Amino acid sequence: VEFESAGRSVKLEAGDAGPIETRTPLAHGNPARPMNWDDMEEKFHSLADPAIGPESVALFRSLRDLGSGPVPTLPVTRA
């Protein structure tokens, strides 16, 4: 599988200094550049905490532990 097409570049025109360009061949989290658990937890909480609050801690732990034993019952709060 070829993931190179997932990369992106940014080019800025800096006036007299000329163009400045940078390229990220693969985004962090791409299958060819995977995140570790700490990275995933940080991203998860940045998105889930504002929506579900403190319950996101137990939810992430349950998701991380899927397949390694019984799944606990989580409290569900509806907005």
Coordinates of C-alpha atoms in Angstrom, one line a residue:
V1 CA 0.0 0.0 0.0
E2 CA 1.4 3.4 -1.0
F3 CA 0.8 6.2 1.6
E4 CA 3.0 8.9 0.1
S5 CA 0.0 10.6 -1.4
A6 CA -1.2 11.3 2.1
G7 CA 1.6 13.9 2.6
R8 CA 1.0 17.6 2.4
S9 CA 3.1 20.7 1.7
V10 CA 2.8 24.4 2.6
K11 CA 4.3 27.2 0.6
L12 CA 4.5 30.8 1.8
E13 CA 5.4 33.7 -0.3
A14 CA 7.7 35.8 2.0
G15 CA 8.0 39.0 0.0
D16 CA 11.7 39.8 -0.7
A17 CA 12.8 36.6 1.1
G18 CA 11.1 34.5 -1.6
P19 CA 9.1 31.4 -1.1
I20 CA 9.3 29.2 2.0
E21 CA 8.1 25.7 1.6
T22 CA 7.9 22.7 3.9
R23 CA 6.6 19.2 3.3
T24 CA 5.3 16.6 5.7
P25 CA 5.4 13.3 3.8
L26 CA 3.1 11.4 6.1
A27 CA 0.9 12.8 8.9
H28 CA 1.4 11.4 12.4
G29 CA -1.2 8.7 12.7
N30 CA -1.0 7.5 9.1
P31 CA -0.6 3.7 9.0
A32 CA 3.0 4.2 7.8
R33 CA 3.7 6.6 10.7
P34 CA 1.5 5.3 13.5
M35 CA 0.9 7.0 16.9
N36 CA 1.8 5.3 20.1
W37 CA -0.7 4.9 23.0
D38 CA 0.4 8.2 24.6
D39 CA -0.1 10.1 21.4
M40 CA -3.6 8.5 20.9
E41 CA -4.6 9.3 24.4
E42 CA -3.6 12.9 24.1
K43 CA -5.5 13.3 20.8
F44 CA -8.5 11.4 22.2
H45 CA -8.8 13.6 25.3
S46 CA -8.4 16.8 23.3
L47 CA -11.5 15.8 21.3
A48 CA -13.5 13.9 23.9
D49 CA -13.1 15.9 27.0
P50 CA -15.0 18.9 25.9
A51 CA -17.9 16.6 24.7
I52 CA -18.2 14.1 27.6
G53 CA -16.0 15.5 30.4
P54 CA -14.3 13.3 33.0
E55 CA -16.1 10.1 31.7
S56 CA -13.6 10.2 28.8
V57 CA -10.8 8.8 31.1
A58 CA -12.7 5.6 31.8
L59 CA -13.9 5.4 28.1
F60 CA -10.3 5.6 26.8
R61 CA -9.1 3.0 29.2
S62 CA -11.9 0.7 28.1
L63 CA -11.1 1.2 24.5
R64 CA -7.4 0.7 25.0
D65 CA -8.1 -2.6 26.9
L66 CA -10.6 -4.0 24.4
G67 CA -9.8 -7.7 23.8
S68 CA -7.8 -8.0 27.0
G69 CA -10.6 -9.1 29.3
P70 CA -14.1 -8.3 30.4
V71 CA -15.4 -4.9 29.3
P72 CA -16.7 -2.8 32.2
T73 CA -20.0 -1.1 32.2
L74 CA -19.5 2.6 31.7
P75 CA -21.9 5.3 32.9
V76 CA -23.6 7.1 30.0
T77 CA -24.7 10.7 30.4
R78 CA -26.8 12.2 27.6
A79 CA -26.6 15.9 26.9

